[in-house]
């Protein structure tokens, strides 16, 4: 599993840098970058304990409405305020988030070269005038944050597409790694809601496309093209992270049953098919497309077909990571008690 993740990491890095030195077809770049990001994020999410942030059914139902409110708010901000002012504030915000995301992304690679106590000993820092607020971190995290700080400074000053993409990929990998849907029921609710959300805001209003073009921050990946009228193709991070956390859940379901990559393969293949369909339709109509319109049915469809074929519908629908986590913790505690 770790070898597959390392190979995917190298391939993703090479694909990200490739347009600097050679001509890369943007359509192929979109497909490979999106799929490799999901692949890396999924394998990084497989840990002794499930991801820390778990979504409930209620959260999944509300998510499209909260997303719509935020999207509309951004649209109004760009409409009535200076675009440069809004983007300046957003740059400061993403400067901090970028350092955190980059540090967390590279931390596993550098931890092995640092002293063990640097990785384990926590440092607690309290805010000077708000003593109740505190931040916990390790020396290893500080070391990982140093190159991230210089990189984010380069992004803020140059806004180069490569810096944008590396930050965007870090957000994608961290999102898939850290977020958990908890169950496939919650995942189906979330994907169904965002399926409608994406169609509405792209096809029936100018809001989504307008915000994507105005928002000068790493919330989208940019793929250089040879067309001077349209120098970049774009893919929103939500089209990677949202389906990605569902695919990651399928991988962790496989691992919990001791059958690595069984349903992950079908869900991941469905994601790849959905991205390819998005590119085909986009080029056919020469218009922006709601990627989730094609990705959501593909991911759920391929996974559901595979599950029905194997007769594992009940097991899949009853899978709940929060209960699995509690059982694992009880087992660990019991073992610790016996050892003592």
Coordinates of C-alpha atoms in Angstrom, one line a residue:
X1 CA 0.0 0.0 0.0
X2 CA 2.8 2.4 0.9
X3 CA 4.7 1.7 -2.3
X4 CA 1.6 2.4 -4.4
X5 CA 1.2 5.7 -2.5
X6 CA 4.8 6.7 -3.1
X7 CA 4.6 5.9 -6.9
X8 CA 1.4 7.9 -7.1
X9 CA 3.0 10.8 -5.3
X10 CA 6.0 10.8 -7.7
X11 CA 3.7 10.6 -10.7
X12 CA 1.5 13.5 -9.4
X13 CA 4.6 15.7 -8.8
X14 CA 5.9 14.9 -12.2
X15 CA 2.6 15.6 -13.9
X16 CA 2.3 18.9 -12.0
X17 CA 5.7 20.1 -13.2
X18 CA 5.5 18.7 -16.7
X19 CA 3.9 21.7 -18.4
X20 CA 6.9 23.8 -17.4
X21 CA 9.2 21.8 -19.7
X22 CA 7.1 20.2 -22.3
X23 CA 3.7 20.5 -24.1
X24 CA 1.1 18.5 -22.2
X25 CA -2.5 18.1 -23.5
X26 CA -4.7 19.9 -20.9
X27 CA -7.5 17.4 -21.2
X28 CA -5.2 14.5 -20.3
X29 CA -3.6 16.6 -17.6
X30 CA -7.0 17.3 -16.0
X31 CA -7.9 13.6 -16.0
X32 CA -4.6 12.3 -14.6
X33 CA -4.1 15.0 -12.0
X34 CA -7.7 14.6 -10.6
X35 CA -7.4 10.8 -10.5
X36 CA -3.9 10.8 -9.0
X37 CA -5.0 13.3 -6.3
X38 CA -7.9 11.1 -5.3
X39 CA -5.7 8.0 -5.3
X40 CA -3.0 9.6 -3.0
X41 CA -5.6 11.1 -0.7
X42 CA -7.5 7.8 -0.4
X43 CA -4.4 5.8 0.6
X44 CA -3.2 8.5 3.0
X45 CA -6.7 8.2 4.7
X46 CA -6.1 4.6 5.7
X47 CA -4.8 4.8 9.3
X48 CA -5.2 2.8 12.5
X49 CA -8.0 5.3 13.4
X50 CA -10.5 6.8 11.0
X51 CA -10.2 10.4 9.9
X52 CA -10.9 12.9 12.7
X53 CA -13.7 14.9 11.1
X54 CA -16.9 12.8 10.5
X55 CA -20.0 14.1 8.7
X56 CA -23.5 13.2 9.9
X57 CA -26.7 12.8 7.8
X58 CA -27.9 16.2 9.0
X59 CA -24.6 17.9 8.0
X60 CA -24.7 16.2 4.6
X61 CA -28.3 17.5 4.0
X62 CA -27.3 21.1 5.0
X63 CA -24.0 21.1 3.1
X64 CA -25.5 22.1 -0.4
X65 CA -27.4 25.0 1.2
X66 CA -24.4 26.2 3.2
X67 CA -22.3 25.9 0.0
X68 CA -24.9 27.9 -2.0
X69 CA -25.0 30.7 0.6
X70 CA -21.2 30.9 0.5
X71 CA -21.1 30.9 -3.3
X72 CA -23.8 33.6 -3.6
X73 CA -22.0 35.7 -0.9
X74 CA -18.8 35.5 -2.9
X75 CA -20.6 36.4 -6.1
X76 CA -22.1 39.5 -4.4
X77 CA -18.8 40.5 -2.9
X78 CA -17.1 40.5 -6.3
X79 CA -20.1 42.3 -7.8
X80 CA -20.3 45.2 -5.3
X81 CA -16.7 45.5 -3.9
X82 CA -13.4 45.9 -5.6
X83 CA -12.2 42.6 -7.0
X84 CA -8.6 43.4 -6.0
X85 CA -9.6 44.1 -2.4
X86 CA -11.6 40.9 -2.1
X87 CA -8.8 38.8 -3.6
X88 CA -6.2 40.6 -1.3
X89 CA -8.2 39.5 1.8
X90 CA -8.6 36.0 0.4
X91 CA -4.8 35.8 -0.4
X92 CA -4.0 36.5 3.3
X93 CA -6.5 33.8 4.4
X94 CA -5.1 31.2 2.0
X95 CA -1.6 32.2 2.9
X96 CA -2.2 30.8 6.4
X97 CA -4.2 27.8 5.2
X98 CA -1.6 27.0 2.6
X99 CA 1.2 26.8 5.2
X100 CA -0.9 24.4 7.3
X101 CA -1.9 22.2 4.3
X102 CA 1.7 22.1 2.8
X103 CA 3.2 21.3 6.2
X104 CA 0.7 18.5 6.8
X105 CA 1.2 17.1 3.3
X106 CA 5.0 16.9 3.5
X107 CA 5.2 15.9 7.2
X108 CA 5.0 12.1 6.7
X109 CA 8.0 12.3 4.3
X110 CA 10.3 14.2 6.7
X111 CA 9.3 12.7 10.0
X112 CA 11.5 9.6 9.5
X113 CA 14.6 11.9 9.3
X114 CA 13.9 13.8 12.5
X115 CA 14.5 12.7 16.2
X116 CA 11.6 10.7 17.6
X117 CA 10.9 13.1 20.4
X118 CA 10.4 15.9 17.8
X119 CA 7.5 13.9 16.4
X120 CA 5.9 13.0 19.7
X121 CA 6.5 15.8 22.2
X122 CA 3.7 18.4 22.1
X123 CA 4.3 22.1 22.5
X124 CA 1.4 24.1 23.8
X125 CA 1.2 27.8 22.8
X126 CA -1.4 30.1 24.3
X127 CA -2.5 33.4 22.8
X128 CA -1.2 36.4 24.8
X129 CA -4.6 38.0 25.5
X130 CA -6.8 35.0 25.1
X131 CA -5.3 32.4 27.5
X132 CA -8.2 30.0 26.9
X133 CA -7.2 29.7 23.2
X134 CA -4.2 27.4 22.7
X135 CA -2.4 25.7 19.8
X136 CA -0.7 22.3 20.1
X137 CA 2.1 21.4 17.7
X138 CA 5.3 19.4 17.5
X139 CA 8.8 20.4 16.4
X140 CA 8.4 18.3 13.3
X141 CA 5.4 20.3 12.3
X142 CA 7.4 23.5 12.7
X143 CA 10.2 22.1 10.5
X144 CA 7.6 21.1 7.9
X145 CA 6.0 24.6 8.0
X146 CA 9.3 26.4 7.2
X147 CA 9.4 25.5 3.4
X148 CA 5.6 25.9 3.3
X149 CA 6.0 29.5 4.5
X150 CA 8.5 30.4 1.8
X151 CA 6.4 28.6 -0.8
X152 CA 3.2 30.5 0.2
X153 CA 5.2 33.8 0.1
X154 CA 6.1 33.0 -3.5
X155 CA 2.5 32.2 -4.3
X156 CA 1.2 35.5 -2.7
X157 CA 3.8 37.6 -4.6
X158 CA 3.7 35.9 -8.1
X159 CA 0.3 34.0 -8.2
X160 CA 2.0 31.6 -10.6
X161 CA -0.3 28.7 -11.8
X162 CA 2.2 26.1 -10.5
X163 CA 2.1 27.6 -7.0
X164 CA -1.7 27.7 -7.2
X165 CA -1.8 24.0 -8.3
X166 CA 0.6 22.8 -5.6
X167 CA -1.4 24.5 -2.9
X168 CA -4.7 23.2 -4.5
X169 CA -3.3 19.7 -4.5
X170 CA -2.3 20.0 -0.9
X171 CA -5.8 21.1 0.0
X172 CA -7.3 18.1 -2.0
X173 CA -5.0 15.5 -0.4
X174 CA -5.6 16.9 3.1
X175 CA -9.3 17.1 2.6
X176 CA -9.6 13.5 1.4
X177 CA -7.2 12.3 4.1
X178 CA -8.8 14.0 7.1
X179 CA -12.6 14.1 6.3
X180 CA -14.8 11.1 6.8
X181 CA -18.4 10.6 5.6
X182 CA -18.9 8.0 8.4
X183 CA -21.2 5.8 6.3
X184 CA -22.2 5.2 2.7
X185 CA -25.7 6.5 3.5
X186 CA -24.3 9.9 4.5
X187 CA -22.1 9.8 1.4
X188 CA -25.0 9.1 -0.9
X189 CA -27.0 12.0 0.7
X190 CA -24.1 14.4 0.3
X191 CA -23.3 13.5 -3.3
X192 CA -27.0 13.6 -4.3
X193 CA -27.3 17.1 -2.8
X194 CA -24.2 18.4 -4.5
X195 CA -25.2 16.8 -7.8
X196 CA -28.3 19.1 -7.8
X197 CA -26.2 22.0 -6.4
X198 CA -23.6 21.8 -9.2
X199 CA -26.2 21.5 -12.0
X200 CA -28.2 24.5 -10.7
X201 CA -25.4 26.9 -10.2
X202 CA -23.6 26.1 -13.5
X203 CA -26.5 25.6 -15.9
X204 CA -29.2 27.9 -14.5
X205 CA -27.2 30.9 -13.2
X206 CA -23.9 32.7 -14.1
X207 CA -22.8 32.6 -10.4
X208 CA -20.5 29.5 -10.4
X209 CA -18.6 30.4 -13.5
X210 CA -18.3 34.1 -12.6
X211 CA -16.9 33.3 -9.1
X212 CA -14.5 30.7 -10.5
X213 CA -13.1 33.3 -12.9
X214 CA -12.9 36.1 -10.4
X215 CA -11.7 34.1 -7.4
X216 CA -7.9 34.5 -7.5
X217 CA -7.1 31.8 -4.9
X218 CA -6.2 28.1 -4.9
X219 CA -9.7 26.8 -4.9
X220 CA -9.2 25.4 -8.5
X221 CA -6.5 23.7 -10.5
X222 CA -5.2 25.5 -13.6
X223 CA -4.0 23.6 -16.6
X224 CA -2.1 25.6 -19.3
X225 CA -3.5 25.5 -22.8
X226 CA -2.1 26.7 -26.2
X227 CA -5.2 28.9 -26.7
X228 CA -4.4 32.5 -26.1
X229 CA -8.1 33.3 -25.7
X230 CA -8.5 30.7 -23.0
X231 CA -5.0 30.2 -21.5
X232 CA -6.1 27.8 -18.8
X233 CA -8.5 25.0 -18.3
X234 CA -9.9 24.9 -14.7
X235 CA -11.1 22.1 -12.3
X236 CA -12.6 23.1 -9.0
X237 CA -11.2 21.4 -5.9
X238 CA -14.7 20.3 -4.9
X239 CA -14.8 18.1 -7.9
X240 CA -11.8 16.2 -6.4
X241 CA -12.4 16.4 -2.7
X242 CA -16.1 15.6 -2.5
X243 CA -16.1 12.4 -4.6
X244 CA -12.7 11.7 -3.2
X245 CA -13.9 11.3 0.4
X246 CA -16.5 8.8 -0.9
X247 CA -13.9 6.8 -2.8
X248 CA -11.7 6.9 0.3
X249 CA -14.6 5.5 2.4
X250 CA -14.8 2.6 0.0
X251 CA -11.1 1.9 0.5
X252 CA -11.4 1.9 4.3
X253 CA -14.4 -0.3 4.0
X254 CA -12.3 -2.8 2.1
X255 CA -9.5 -2.6 4.6
X256 CA -11.9 -3.1 7.5
X257 CA -13.0 -6.4 5.9
X258 CA -9.5 -7.5 5.1
X259 CA -10.2 -7.2 1.3
X260 CA -7.9 -4.4 0.2
X261 CA -9.0 -2.5 -2.9
X262 CA -12.1 -4.6 -3.8
X263 CA -14.7 -1.8 -3.8
X264 CA -12.1 0.9 -3.9
X265 CA -11.3 -0.2 -7.5
X266 CA -14.9 0.1 -8.7
X267 CA -15.4 3.5 -7.0
X268 CA -12.1 4.8 -8.2
X269 CA -12.8 3.6 -11.8
X270 CA -16.2 5.3 -11.6
X271 CA -14.5 8.6 -10.6
X272 CA -12.1 8.3 -13.6
X273 CA -15.0 7.6 -15.9
X274 CA -16.9 10.6 -14.6
X275 CA -13.9 13.0 -15.1
X276 CA -13.4 11.6 -18.7
X277 CA -17.1 12.2 -19.4
X278 CA -16.9 15.7 -18.1
X279 CA -14.0 16.5 -20.5
X280 CA -15.7 14.9 -23.5
X281 CA -18.9 16.8 -23.0
X282 CA -17.1 20.1 -22.2
X283 CA -15.1 19.9 -25.5
X284 CA -18.2 18.8 -27.4
X285 CA -20.3 21.8 -26.3
X286 CA -17.4 24.2 -25.8
X287 CA -19.0 25.3 -22.5
X288 CA -18.3 24.9 -18.8
X289 CA -19.8 21.7 -17.3
X290 CA -20.8 20.8 -13.7
X291 CA -18.4 18.0 -13.2
X292 CA -20.4 16.4 -10.4
X293 CA -23.2 15.8 -13.0
X294 CA -21.0 13.1 -14.5
X295 CA -18.8 12.1 -11.5
X296 CA -21.6 11.4 -8.9
X297 CA -23.6 8.9 -11.0
X298 CA -20.4 7.2 -12.2
X299 CA -18.9 6.7 -8.7
X300 CA -22.2 5.6 -7.1
X301 CA -23.2 3.6 -10.1
X302 CA -20.0 1.5 -10.4
X303 CA -19.8 0.9 -6.7
X304 CA -23.5 -0.1 -6.5
X305 CA -23.3 -2.4 -9.4
X306 CA -20.2 -4.1 -8.0
X307 CA -21.8 -4.4 -4.6
X308 CA -25.1 -5.9 -6.0
X309 CA -23.1 -8.4 -8.0
X310 CA -21.2 -9.6 -4.9
X311 CA -24.3 -9.5 -2.7
X312 CA -22.7 -7.2 -0.2
X313 CA -25.4 -4.5 -0.1
X314 CA -26.3 -5.1 3.6
X315 CA -22.7 -5.0 4.8
X316 CA -21.9 -1.9 2.8
X317 CA -25.0 0.0 4.0
X318 CA -24.5 -1.0 7.6
X319 CA -20.8 0.1 7.6
X320 CA -20.3 3.0 10.1
X321 CA -16.8 4.3 10.8
X322 CA -17.7 5.9 14.1
X323 CA -18.8 2.5 15.4
X324 CA -15.7 0.8 13.9
X325 CA -13.5 3.4 15.6
X326 CA -15.2 2.8 19.0
X327 CA -14.8 -1.0 18.7
X328 CA -11.1 -0.6 17.8
X329 CA -10.5 1.7 20.8
X330 CA -12.2 -0.8 23.1
X331 CA -10.0 -3.6 21.8
X332 CA -6.9 -1.5 22.2
X333 CA -7.9 -0.5 25.8
X334 CA -8.6 -4.2 26.6
X335 CA -5.2 -5.3 25.3
X336 CA -3.5 -2.5 27.3
X337 CA -5.3 -3.6 30.4
X338 CA -4.1 -7.2 30.0
X339 CA -0.5 -6.1 29.4
X340 CA -0.6 -4.1 32.6

